[in-house]
């Protein structure tokens, strides 16, 4: 078998200057591509940034890097969808799921208290379940999970099998959640989009899988959330290195879903 070189392709876009100069985060994205598909990968990311509901960017960076490590493959988290009537109901369910996943109530409360300051980042914040404090040192940047992907054809097969609409957004979120939650230090993840028109979010963990909740914010709201609740006993540097650098491919096979 010929081993083909694979590349990590990353994009970030902002408005009113670059992120590091205080610009507003518009869009980010990550893909894994072969050499011959690099143009397509860049185009997908370019398109995503140029047609974003958070606004038109005036800064964008697209970076291509050879992946020089073997790529781990794993199946996607199990998915469930919880239909709710209101944001209040959705948020209550989210908190209950986090608690079920092993996040102490006090920690959930503290995370919610600090949520405002965590919005507007391009990455996630790491919250230690023991101290109930934010433990990453990436202040206004957060930790951006990267080097992960799922072949579109395989994803579409999965979506059909699970009676789900094909959506680039769901694919990206499920890939991210699968990578984040398979690490032993991750206790759970809480997420909803910063895109004003998208109000479905999720709670994920190893045991719960990926639990979509149909309303976690009001339509038009540009405040997003992505929190990884971590077991602070483990080594933070190696954890962040895993999130940012360890390459992972999601791959699904029918009948191998349990
Ligand atoms: N690594 C870390 N944090 C990220 C990443 C990443 N690769 N991508 C996004 N974030 C953070 C960042 O702070 C964003 O502002 C926030 O998450 C929201 O990102 O099943 O679309 O891409 O229907 O706007 C979830 C539900 C959708 C999908 C989530 O998030 C479904 C979504 P967005
Ligand atoms: Mg995204
Ligand atoms: Mg967004």
PDB file of C-alpha atoms and ligand atoms in Angstrom:
ATOM      1  CA  UNK A   1       0.000   0.000   0.000  1.00  0.00           C
ATOM      2  CA  UNK A   2       1.270   3.458  -0.858  1.00  0.00           C
ATOM      3  CA  UNK A   3       1.233   5.722   2.173  1.00  0.00           C
ATOM      4  CA  UNK A   4       0.098   9.128   1.020  1.00  0.00           C
ATOM      5  CA  UNK A   5       1.251  12.304   2.739  1.00  0.00           C
ATOM      6  CA  UNK A   6      -1.520  14.038   4.652  1.00  0.00           C
ATOM      7  CA  UNK A   7      -1.760  17.709   5.501  1.00  0.00           C
ATOM      8  CA  UNK A   8      -3.446  19.697   8.229  1.00  0.00           C
ATOM      9  CA  UNK A   9      -5.259  22.711   6.790  1.00  0.00           C
ATOM     10  CA  UNK A  10      -6.399  25.371   9.248  1.00  0.00           C
ATOM     11  CA  UNK A  11      -8.282  28.615   8.804  1.00  0.00           C
ATOM     12  CA  UNK A  12      -9.138  31.526  11.090  1.00  0.00           C
ATOM     13  CA  UNK A  13     -10.910  34.716  10.102  1.00  0.00           C
ATOM     14  CA  UNK A  14     -11.800  37.875  12.000  1.00  0.00           C
ATOM     15  CA  UNK A  15     -13.193  41.366  11.546  1.00  0.00           C
ATOM     16  CA  UNK A  16     -11.768  44.732  12.599  1.00  0.00           C
ATOM     17  CA  UNK A  17      -8.269  43.304  12.541  1.00  0.00           C
ATOM     18  CA  UNK A  18      -6.599  40.018  13.394  1.00  0.00           C
ATOM     19  CA  UNK A  19      -7.665  38.083  16.512  1.00  0.00           C
ATOM     20  CA  UNK A  20      -4.451  39.045  18.307  1.00  0.00           C
ATOM     21  CA  UNK A  21      -5.146  42.725  17.609  1.00  0.00           C
ATOM     22  CA  UNK A  22      -8.584  42.542  19.181  1.00  0.00           C
ATOM     23  CA  UNK A  23     -10.565  41.689  16.047  1.00  0.00           C
ATOM     24  CA  UNK A  24     -13.940  39.949  16.327  1.00  0.00           C
ATOM     25  CA  UNK A  25     -13.777  36.216  15.669  1.00  0.00           C
ATOM     26  CA  UNK A  26     -15.785  35.322  12.578  1.00  0.00           C
ATOM     27  CA  UNK A  27     -14.907  31.764  11.614  1.00  0.00           C
ATOM     28  CA  UNK A  28     -12.411  28.967  12.043  1.00  0.00           C
ATOM     29  CA  UNK A  29     -12.026  25.552  10.499  1.00  0.00           C
ATOM     30  CA  UNK A  30      -9.772  22.554  10.251  1.00  0.00           C
ATOM     31  CA  UNK A  31      -9.384  19.783   7.729  1.00  0.00           C
ATOM     32  CA  UNK A  32      -7.048  16.937   6.888  1.00  0.00           C
ATOM     33  CA  UNK A  33      -6.248  16.633   3.197  1.00  0.00           C
ATOM     34  CA  UNK A  34      -4.115  14.740   0.733  1.00  0.00           C
ATOM     35  CA  UNK A  35      -1.782  16.782  -1.465  1.00  0.00           C
ATOM     36  CA  UNK A  36      -4.023  16.453  -4.485  1.00  0.00           C
ATOM     37  CA  UNK A  37      -7.083  17.680  -2.561  1.00  0.00           C
ATOM     38  CA  UNK A  38      -5.422  20.683  -0.920  1.00  0.00           C
ATOM     39  CA  UNK A  39      -7.069  23.115  -3.302  1.00  0.00           C
ATOM     40  CA  UNK A  40     -10.527  21.752  -2.410  1.00  0.00           C
ATOM     41  CA  UNK A  41      -9.787  21.838   1.311  1.00  0.00           C
ATOM     42  CA  UNK A  42      -8.639  25.462   1.115  1.00  0.00           C
ATOM     43  CA  UNK A  43     -11.708  26.342  -0.953  1.00  0.00           C
ATOM     44  CA  UNK A  44     -14.102  24.828   1.577  1.00  0.00           C
ATOM     45  CA  UNK A  45     -12.500  26.851   4.364  1.00  0.00           C
ATOM     46  CA  UNK A  46     -12.359  30.009   2.261  1.00  0.00           C
ATOM     47  CA  UNK A  47     -16.026  29.660   1.446  1.00  0.00           C
ATOM     48  CA  UNK A  48     -16.920  29.077   5.070  1.00  0.00           C
ATOM     49  CA  UNK A  49     -15.195  32.286   6.154  1.00  0.00           C
ATOM     50  CA  UNK A  50     -16.363  34.503   3.289  1.00  0.00           C
ATOM     51  CA  UNK A  51     -20.050  33.661   3.703  1.00  0.00           C
ATOM     52  CA  UNK A  52     -20.343  33.703   7.488  1.00  0.00           C
ATOM     53  CA  UNK A  53     -23.376  34.895   9.441  1.00  0.00           C
ATOM     54  CA  UNK A  54     -21.116  36.597  12.034  1.00  0.00           C
ATOM     55  CA  UNK A  55     -19.989  39.056   9.366  1.00  0.00           C
ATOM     56  CA  UNK A  56     -17.482  39.607   6.589  1.00  0.00           C
ATOM     57  CA  UNK A  57     -13.876  39.108   7.702  1.00  0.00           C
ATOM     58  CA  UNK A  58     -11.093  41.597   6.983  1.00  0.00           C
ATOM     59  CA  UNK A  59      -8.394  39.246   8.248  1.00  0.00           C
ATOM     60  CA  UNK A  60      -7.900  35.610   7.337  1.00  0.00           C
ATOM     61  CA  UNK A  61      -5.126  33.099   7.716  1.00  0.00           C
ATOM     62  CA  UNK A  62      -4.990  29.671   6.100  1.00  0.00           C
ATOM     63  CA  UNK A  63      -2.153  27.407   7.121  1.00  0.00           C
ATOM     64  CA  UNK A  64      -1.030  24.109   5.591  1.00  0.00           C
ATOM     65  CA  UNK A  65       1.272  21.706   7.431  1.00  0.00           C
ATOM     66  CA  UNK A  66       2.459  18.198   6.681  1.00  0.00           C
ATOM     67  CA  UNK A  67       1.278  15.718   9.311  1.00  0.00           C
ATOM     68  CA  UNK A  68       4.360  13.752  10.277  1.00  0.00           C
ATOM     69  CA  UNK A  69       2.713  11.276  12.654  1.00  0.00           C
ATOM     70  CA  UNK A  70       0.509   8.244  12.146  1.00  0.00           C
ATOM     71  CA  UNK A  71      -3.202   9.080  12.225  1.00  0.00           C
ATOM     72  CA  UNK A  72      -5.436   7.378  14.758  1.00  0.00           C
ATOM     73  CA  UNK A  73      -8.826   6.192  13.517  1.00  0.00           C
ATOM     74  CA  UNK A  74     -11.910   5.915  15.672  1.00  0.00           C
ATOM     75  CA  UNK A  75     -15.671   5.672  15.359  1.00  0.00           C
ATOM     76  CA  UNK A  76     -17.936   8.652  16.074  1.00  0.00           C
ATOM     77  CA  UNK A  77     -19.652   9.088  19.429  1.00  0.00           C
ATOM     78  CA  UNK A  78     -23.215   7.784  19.589  1.00  0.00           C
ATOM     79  CA  UNK A  79     -25.680  10.553  18.820  1.00  0.00           C
ATOM     80  CA  UNK A  80     -28.996  11.412  20.425  1.00  0.00           C
ATOM     81  CA  UNK A  81     -31.295  14.404  19.937  1.00  0.00           C
ATOM     82  CA  UNK A  82     -33.379  15.901  22.716  1.00  0.00           C
ATOM     83  CA  UNK A  83     -36.215  18.117  21.490  1.00  0.00           C
ATOM     84  CA  UNK A  84     -36.986  20.962  23.852  1.00  0.00           C
ATOM     85  CA  UNK A  85     -39.639  23.703  23.885  1.00  0.00           C
ATOM     86  CA  UNK A  86     -37.531  26.522  25.278  1.00  0.00           C
ATOM     87  CA  UNK A  87     -33.977  27.657  25.994  1.00  0.00           C
ATOM     88  CA  UNK A  88     -34.706  27.327  29.725  1.00  0.00           C
ATOM     89  CA  UNK A  89     -35.704  23.691  29.313  1.00  0.00           C
ATOM     90  CA  UNK A  90     -32.673  23.058  27.087  1.00  0.00           C
ATOM     91  CA  UNK A  91     -30.264  24.622  29.557  1.00  0.00           C
ATOM     92  CA  UNK A  92     -31.764  22.660  32.443  1.00  0.00           C
ATOM     93  CA  UNK A  93     -31.260  19.429  30.499  1.00  0.00           C
ATOM     94  CA  UNK A  94     -27.693  20.445  29.623  1.00  0.00           C
ATOM     95  CA  UNK A  95     -26.842  20.952  33.310  1.00  0.00           C
ATOM     96  CA  UNK A  96     -28.432  17.633  34.243  1.00  0.00           C
ATOM     97  CA  UNK A  97     -26.433  15.821  31.575  1.00  0.00           C
ATOM     98  CA  UNK A  98     -23.186  17.438  32.748  1.00  0.00           C
ATOM     99  CA  UNK A  99     -23.937  16.319  36.280  1.00  0.00           C
ATOM    100  CA  UNK A 100     -24.725  12.819  35.034  1.00  0.00           C
ATOM    101  CA  UNK A 101     -21.360  12.782  33.248  1.00  0.00           C
ATOM    102  CA  UNK A 102     -19.577  13.461  36.536  1.00  0.00           C
ATOM    103  CA  UNK A 103     -19.216  17.243  36.693  1.00  0.00           C
ATOM    104  CA  UNK A 104     -19.988  18.422  40.253  1.00  0.00           C
ATOM    105  CA  UNK A 105     -22.918  20.870  40.548  1.00  0.00           C
ATOM    106  CA  UNK A 106     -20.728  23.592  42.083  1.00  0.00           C
ATOM    107  CA  UNK A 107     -18.412  23.353  39.107  1.00  0.00           C
ATOM    108  CA  UNK A 108     -21.311  23.624  36.655  1.00  0.00           C
ATOM    109  CA  UNK A 109     -22.562  26.718  38.506  1.00  0.00           C
ATOM    110  CA  UNK A 110     -19.111  28.337  38.411  1.00  0.00           C
ATOM    111  CA  UNK A 111     -18.738  27.612  34.717  1.00  0.00           C
ATOM    112  CA  UNK A 112     -22.085  29.262  34.001  1.00  0.00           C
ATOM    113  CA  UNK A 113     -21.115  32.299  36.109  1.00  0.00           C
ATOM    114  CA  UNK A 114     -17.972  32.805  34.006  1.00  0.00           C
ATOM    115  CA  UNK A 115     -19.625  32.081  30.700  1.00  0.00           C
ATOM    116  CA  UNK A 116     -19.920  35.675  29.474  1.00  0.00           C
ATOM    117  CA  UNK A 117     -16.160  36.240  29.539  1.00  0.00           C
ATOM    118  CA  UNK A 118     -15.596  32.977  27.666  1.00  0.00           C
ATOM    119  CA  UNK A 119     -17.695  34.051  24.729  1.00  0.00           C
ATOM    120  CA  UNK A 120     -16.078  35.531  21.646  1.00  0.00           C
ATOM    121  CA  UNK A 121     -13.063  33.210  21.773  1.00  0.00           C
ATOM    122  CA  UNK A 122     -12.017  31.189  18.763  1.00  0.00           C
ATOM    123  CA  UNK A 123     -11.178  28.180  20.907  1.00  0.00           C
ATOM    124  CA  UNK A 124     -12.506  26.299  23.915  1.00  0.00           C
ATOM    125  CA  UNK A 125     -11.905  26.875  27.587  1.00  0.00           C
ATOM    126  CA  UNK A 126     -10.756  24.121  29.937  1.00  0.00           C
ATOM    127  CA  UNK A 127     -12.516  23.894  33.268  1.00  0.00           C
ATOM    128  CA  UNK A 128     -11.155  21.755  36.100  1.00  0.00           C
ATOM    129  CA  UNK A 129     -13.897  19.754  37.826  1.00  0.00           C
ATOM    130  CA  UNK A 130     -12.051  19.727  41.170  1.00  0.00           C
ATOM    131  CA  UNK A 131     -11.213  23.413  41.573  1.00  0.00           C
ATOM    132  CA  UNK A 132     -14.143  24.675  39.507  1.00  0.00           C
ATOM    133  CA  UNK A 133     -11.713  27.029  37.793  1.00  0.00           C
ATOM    134  CA  UNK A 134     -10.570  27.693  34.277  1.00  0.00           C
ATOM    135  CA  UNK A 135      -7.172  26.005  33.894  1.00  0.00           C
ATOM    136  CA  UNK A 136      -5.930  26.801  30.400  1.00  0.00           C
ATOM    137  CA  UNK A 137      -3.755  29.888  30.063  1.00  0.00           C
ATOM    138  CA  UNK A 138      -5.020  30.958  26.653  1.00  0.00           C
ATOM    139  CA  UNK A 139      -7.089  33.920  27.934  1.00  0.00           C
ATOM    140  CA  UNK A 140      -8.765  35.558  24.947  1.00  0.00           C
ATOM    141  CA  UNK A 141      -7.806  32.808  22.507  1.00  0.00           C
ATOM    142  CA  UNK A 142      -8.837  29.517  24.092  1.00  0.00           C
ATOM    143  CA  UNK A 143      -7.622  26.107  22.958  1.00  0.00           C
ATOM    144  CA  UNK A 144      -8.386  25.246  19.349  1.00  0.00           C
ATOM    145  CA  UNK A 145      -8.736  21.517  18.657  1.00  0.00           C
ATOM    146  CA  UNK A 146      -7.156  20.651  15.351  1.00  0.00           C
ATOM    147  CA  UNK A 147      -5.862  17.857  13.107  1.00  0.00           C
ATOM    148  CA  UNK A 148      -9.094  15.921  12.837  1.00  0.00           C
ATOM    149  CA  UNK A 149     -11.496  15.090  10.046  1.00  0.00           C
ATOM    150  CA  UNK A 150     -14.034  12.640   8.662  1.00  0.00           C
ATOM    151  CA  UNK A 151     -14.284  11.665   4.994  1.00  0.00           C
ATOM    152  CA  UNK A 152     -17.457  13.226   3.618  1.00  0.00           C
ATOM    153  CA  UNK A 153     -18.578  10.034   1.870  1.00  0.00           C
ATOM    154  CA  UNK A 154     -18.238   8.030   5.075  1.00  0.00           C
ATOM    155  CA  UNK A 155     -19.960  10.774   7.099  1.00  0.00           C
ATOM    156  CA  UNK A 156     -22.862  10.852   4.645  1.00  0.00           C
ATOM    157  CA  UNK A 157     -23.310   7.089   4.965  1.00  0.00           C
ATOM    158  CA  UNK A 158     -23.402   7.513   8.731  1.00  0.00           C
ATOM    159  CA  UNK A 159     -25.949  10.348   8.447  1.00  0.00           C
ATOM    160  CA  UNK A 160     -28.250   8.325   6.192  1.00  0.00           C
ATOM    161  CA  UNK A 161     -28.038   5.320   8.498  1.00  0.00           C
ATOM    162  CA  UNK A 162     -28.927   7.527  11.486  1.00  0.00           C
ATOM    163  CA  UNK A 163     -31.754   9.388   9.702  1.00  0.00           C
ATOM    164  CA  UNK A 164     -29.944  12.682  10.059  1.00  0.00           C
ATOM    165  CA  UNK A 165     -29.749  15.541   7.592  1.00  0.00           C
ATOM    166  CA  UNK A 166     -26.310  15.920   6.056  1.00  0.00           C
ATOM    167  CA  UNK A 167     -24.707  18.986   7.617  1.00  0.00           C
ATOM    168  CA  UNK A 168     -21.125  20.202   7.497  1.00  0.00           C
ATOM    169  CA  UNK A 169     -21.704  21.800  10.902  1.00  0.00           C
ATOM    170  CA  UNK A 170     -22.873  18.592  12.571  1.00  0.00           C
ATOM    171  CA  UNK A 171     -19.992  16.705  10.990  1.00  0.00           C
ATOM    172  CA  UNK A 172     -17.439  19.196  12.311  1.00  0.00           C
ATOM    173  CA  UNK A 173     -18.962  19.282  15.797  1.00  0.00           C
ATOM    174  CA  UNK A 174     -19.197  15.498  16.058  1.00  0.00           C
ATOM    175  CA  UNK A 175     -15.606  15.080  14.888  1.00  0.00           C
ATOM    176  CA  UNK A 176     -14.442  17.573  17.497  1.00  0.00           C
ATOM    177  CA  UNK A 177     -16.514  16.019  20.289  1.00  0.00           C
ATOM    178  CA  UNK A 178     -15.296  12.543  19.358  1.00  0.00           C
ATOM    179  CA  UNK A 179     -11.666  13.649  19.544  1.00  0.00           C
ATOM    180  CA  UNK A 180     -12.068  15.631  22.764  1.00  0.00           C
ATOM    181  CA  UNK A 181     -14.131  13.093  24.657  1.00  0.00           C
ATOM    182  CA  UNK A 182     -12.040  10.027  23.904  1.00  0.00           C
ATOM    183  CA  UNK A 183      -9.199  11.474  25.967  1.00  0.00           C
ATOM    184  CA  UNK A 184      -9.202  10.052  29.511  1.00  0.00           C
ATOM    185  CA  UNK A 185      -8.871  13.542  31.085  1.00  0.00           C
ATOM    186  CA  UNK A 186     -12.091  14.818  29.491  1.00  0.00           C
ATOM    187  CA  UNK A 187     -15.096  14.426  31.771  1.00  0.00           C
ATOM    188  CA  UNK A 188     -17.629  16.184  29.529  1.00  0.00           C
ATOM    189  CA  UNK A 189     -18.099  18.923  26.944  1.00  0.00           C
ATOM    190  CA  UNK A 190     -20.697  21.674  26.701  1.00  0.00           C
ATOM    191  CA  UNK A 191     -21.200  23.544  23.416  1.00  0.00           C
ATOM    192  CA  UNK A 192     -23.399  25.848  21.466  1.00  0.00           C
ATOM    193  CA  UNK A 193     -22.543  27.909  18.434  1.00  0.00           C
ATOM    194  CA  UNK A 194     -21.572  31.574  18.299  1.00  0.00           C
ATOM    195  CA  UNK A 195     -23.350  31.801  14.926  1.00  0.00           C
ATOM    196  CA  UNK A 196     -26.528  33.864  15.477  1.00  0.00           C
ATOM    197  CA  UNK A 197     -28.824  31.578  13.449  1.00  0.00           C
ATOM    198  CA  UNK A 198     -27.825  28.264  15.006  1.00  0.00           C
ATOM    199  CA  UNK A 199     -29.404  27.438  18.363  1.00  0.00           C
ATOM    200  CA  UNK A 200     -28.940  23.672  18.723  1.00  0.00           C
ATOM    201  CA  UNK A 201     -26.065  22.707  20.996  1.00  0.00           C
ATOM    202  CA  UNK A 202     -24.894  19.590  22.791  1.00  0.00           C
ATOM    203  CA  UNK A 203     -23.429  17.930  25.837  1.00  0.00           C
ATOM    204  CA  UNK A 204     -20.981  15.112  25.169  1.00  0.00           C
ATOM    205  CA  UNK A 205     -19.113  12.561  27.241  1.00  0.00           C
ATOM    206  CA  UNK A 206     -17.793   9.028  26.856  1.00  0.00           C
ATOM    207  CA  UNK A 207     -20.873   7.429  28.392  1.00  0.00           C
ATOM    208  CA  UNK A 208     -23.544   9.874  27.229  1.00  0.00           C
ATOM    209  CA  UNK A 209     -22.228  10.144  23.693  1.00  0.00           C
ATOM    210  CA  UNK A 210     -23.133  13.274  21.757  1.00  0.00           C
ATOM    211  CA  UNK A 211     -26.477  14.561  23.070  1.00  0.00           C
ATOM    212  CA  UNK A 212     -27.906  17.272  20.887  1.00  0.00           C
ATOM    213  CA  UNK A 213     -30.302  19.716  22.545  1.00  0.00           C
ATOM    214  CA  UNK A 214     -32.447  21.638  20.082  1.00  0.00           C
ATOM    215  CA  UNK A 215     -32.483  24.991  21.915  1.00  0.00           C
ATOM    216  CA  UNK A 216     -29.590  26.220  24.017  1.00  0.00           C
ATOM    217  CA  UNK A 217     -29.758  29.921  23.149  1.00  0.00           C
ATOM    218  CA  UNK A 218     -32.127  32.399  21.565  1.00  0.00           C
ATOM    219  CA  UNK A 219     -32.124  33.057  17.841  1.00  0.00           C
ATOM    220  CA  UNK A 220     -29.894  36.009  16.932  1.00  0.00           C
ATOM    221  CA  UNK A 221     -27.589  35.639  19.938  1.00  0.00           C
ATOM    222  CA  UNK A 222     -23.881  35.749  18.988  1.00  0.00           C
ATOM    223  CA  UNK A 223     -22.638  34.365  22.297  1.00  0.00           C
ATOM    224  CA  UNK A 224     -21.294  30.847  21.858  1.00  0.00           C
ATOM    225  CA  UNK A 225     -19.877  28.403  24.360  1.00  0.00           C
ATOM    226  CA  UNK A 226     -17.352  25.596  24.284  1.00  0.00           C
ATOM    227  CA  UNK A 227     -16.166  24.215  27.596  1.00  0.00           C
ATOM    228  CA  UNK A 228     -14.160  21.056  28.170  1.00  0.00           C
ATOM    229  CA  UNK A 229     -14.604  19.853  31.741  1.00  0.00           C
ATOM    230  CA  UNK A 230     -11.375  18.122  32.679  1.00  0.00           C
ATOM    231  CA  UNK A 231     -10.145  15.979  35.497  1.00  0.00           C
ATOM    232  CA  UNK A 232      -7.407  18.274  36.779  1.00  0.00           C
ATOM    233  CA  UNK A 233      -5.345  15.431  38.146  1.00  0.00           C
ATOM    234  CA  UNK A 234      -3.845  14.851  34.723  1.00  0.00           C
ATOM    235  CA  UNK A 235      -1.028  16.620  32.891  1.00  0.00           C
ATOM    236  CA  UNK A 236      -2.434  19.748  31.256  1.00  0.00           C
ATOM    237  CA  UNK A 237       0.381  20.306  28.758  1.00  0.00           C
ATOM    238  CA  UNK A 238       0.113  16.832  27.294  1.00  0.00           C
ATOM    239  CA  UNK A 239      -3.685  17.183  27.225  1.00  0.00           C
ATOM    240  CA  UNK A 240      -3.513  20.413  25.230  1.00  0.00           C
ATOM    241  CA  UNK A 241      -0.894  18.868  22.972  1.00  0.00           C
ATOM    242  CA  UNK A 242      -3.311  15.997  22.288  1.00  0.00           C
ATOM    243  CA  UNK A 243      -6.122  18.427  21.415  1.00  0.00           C
ATOM    244  CA  UNK A 244      -4.013  20.594  19.126  1.00  0.00           C
ATOM    245  CA  UNK A 245      -1.636  18.152  17.501  1.00  0.00           C
ATOM    246  CA  UNK A 246      -2.577  14.468  17.655  1.00  0.00           C
ATOM    247  CA  UNK A 247      -4.107  13.588  14.289  1.00  0.00           C
ATOM    248  CA  UNK A 248      -7.427  11.740  14.295  1.00  0.00           C
ATOM    249  CA  UNK A 249      -9.737  10.440  11.617  1.00  0.00           C
ATOM    250  CA  UNK A 250     -13.310   9.527  12.405  1.00  0.00           C
ATOM    251  CA  UNK A 251     -14.452   6.438  10.535  1.00  0.00           C
ATOM    252  CA  UNK A 252     -17.772   4.678  10.751  1.00  0.00           C
ATOM    253  CA  UNK A 253     -18.742   1.167   9.763  1.00  0.00           C
ATOM    254  CA  UNK A 254     -22.317  -0.058   9.663  1.00  0.00           C
ATOM    255  CA  UNK A 255     -23.008  -2.660  12.303  1.00  0.00           C
ATOM    256  CA  UNK A 256     -20.040  -1.610  14.419  1.00  0.00           C
ATOM    257  CA  UNK A 257     -21.882   1.067  16.305  1.00  0.00           C
ATOM    258  CA  UNK A 258     -22.233  -0.163  19.864  1.00  0.00           C
TER     259      UNK A 258
HETATM  260  N1  LIG B   1     -11.494  23.881  18.888  1.00  0.00           N
HETATM  261  C1  LIG B   1     -11.885  24.498  20.018  1.00  0.00           C
HETATM  262  N2  LIG B   1     -12.939  25.302  20.104  1.00  0.00           N
HETATM  263  C2  LIG B   1     -13.650  25.495  18.996  1.00  0.00           C
HETATM  264  C3  LIG B   1     -13.328  24.869  17.770  1.00  0.00           C
HETATM  265  C4  LIG B   1     -12.184  24.033  17.741  1.00  0.00           C
HETATM  266  N3  LIG B   1     -11.795  23.419  16.636  1.00  0.00           N
HETATM  267  N4  LIG B   1     -14.242  25.247  16.844  1.00  0.00           N
HETATM  268  C5  LIG B   1     -15.092  26.075  17.482  1.00  0.00           C
HETATM  269  N5  LIG B   1     -14.732  26.241  18.774  1.00  0.00           N
HETATM  270  C6  LIG B   1     -15.369  27.077  19.799  1.00  0.00           C
HETATM  271  C7  LIG B   1     -15.196  28.562  19.518  1.00  0.00           C
HETATM  272  O1  LIG B   1     -15.070  29.257  20.732  1.00  0.00           O
HETATM  273  C8  LIG B   1     -16.477  28.932  18.847  1.00  0.00           C
HETATM  274  O2  LIG B   1     -16.811  30.276  19.079  1.00  0.00           O
HETATM  275  C9  LIG B   1     -17.480  28.004  19.522  1.00  0.00           C
HETATM  276  O3  LIG B   1     -16.748  26.825  19.815  1.00  0.00           O
HETATM  277  C10 LIG B   1     -18.649  27.647  18.648  1.00  0.00           C
HETATM  278  O4  LIG B   1     -18.160  27.137  17.403  1.00  0.00           O
HETATM  279  O5  LIG B   1     -25.350  18.643  16.239  1.00  0.00           O
HETATM  280  O6  LIG B   1     -21.438  25.268  15.206  1.00  0.00           O
HETATM  281  O7  LIG B   1     -18.330  26.243  15.118  1.00  0.00           O
HETATM  282  O8  LIG B   1     -26.625  20.238  15.438  1.00  0.00           O
HETATM  283  O9  LIG B   1     -19.954  28.071  15.907  1.00  0.00           O
HETATM  284  C11 LIG B   1     -23.179  22.232  17.707  1.00  0.00           C
HETATM  285  C12 LIG B   1     -24.438  21.480  17.371  1.00  0.00           C
HETATM  286  C13 LIG B   1     -22.818  23.326  16.737  1.00  0.00           C
HETATM  287  C14 LIG B   1     -24.359  20.827  16.024  1.00  0.00           C
HETATM  288  C15 LIG B   1     -21.601  24.025  17.263  1.00  0.00           C
HETATM  289  O10 LIG B   1     -20.028  25.737  16.908  1.00  0.00           O
HETATM  290  C16 LIG B   1     -25.529  19.826  15.876  1.00  0.00           C
HETATM  291  C17 LIG B   1     -21.040  25.065  16.339  1.00  0.00           C
HETATM  292  P1  LIG B   1     -19.122  26.838  16.218  1.00  0.00           P
HETATM  293 MG1  LIG B   2     -17.156  25.132  13.853  1.00  0.00          MG
HETATM  294 MG1  LIG B   3     -19.101  29.766  14.946  1.00  0.00          MG
END
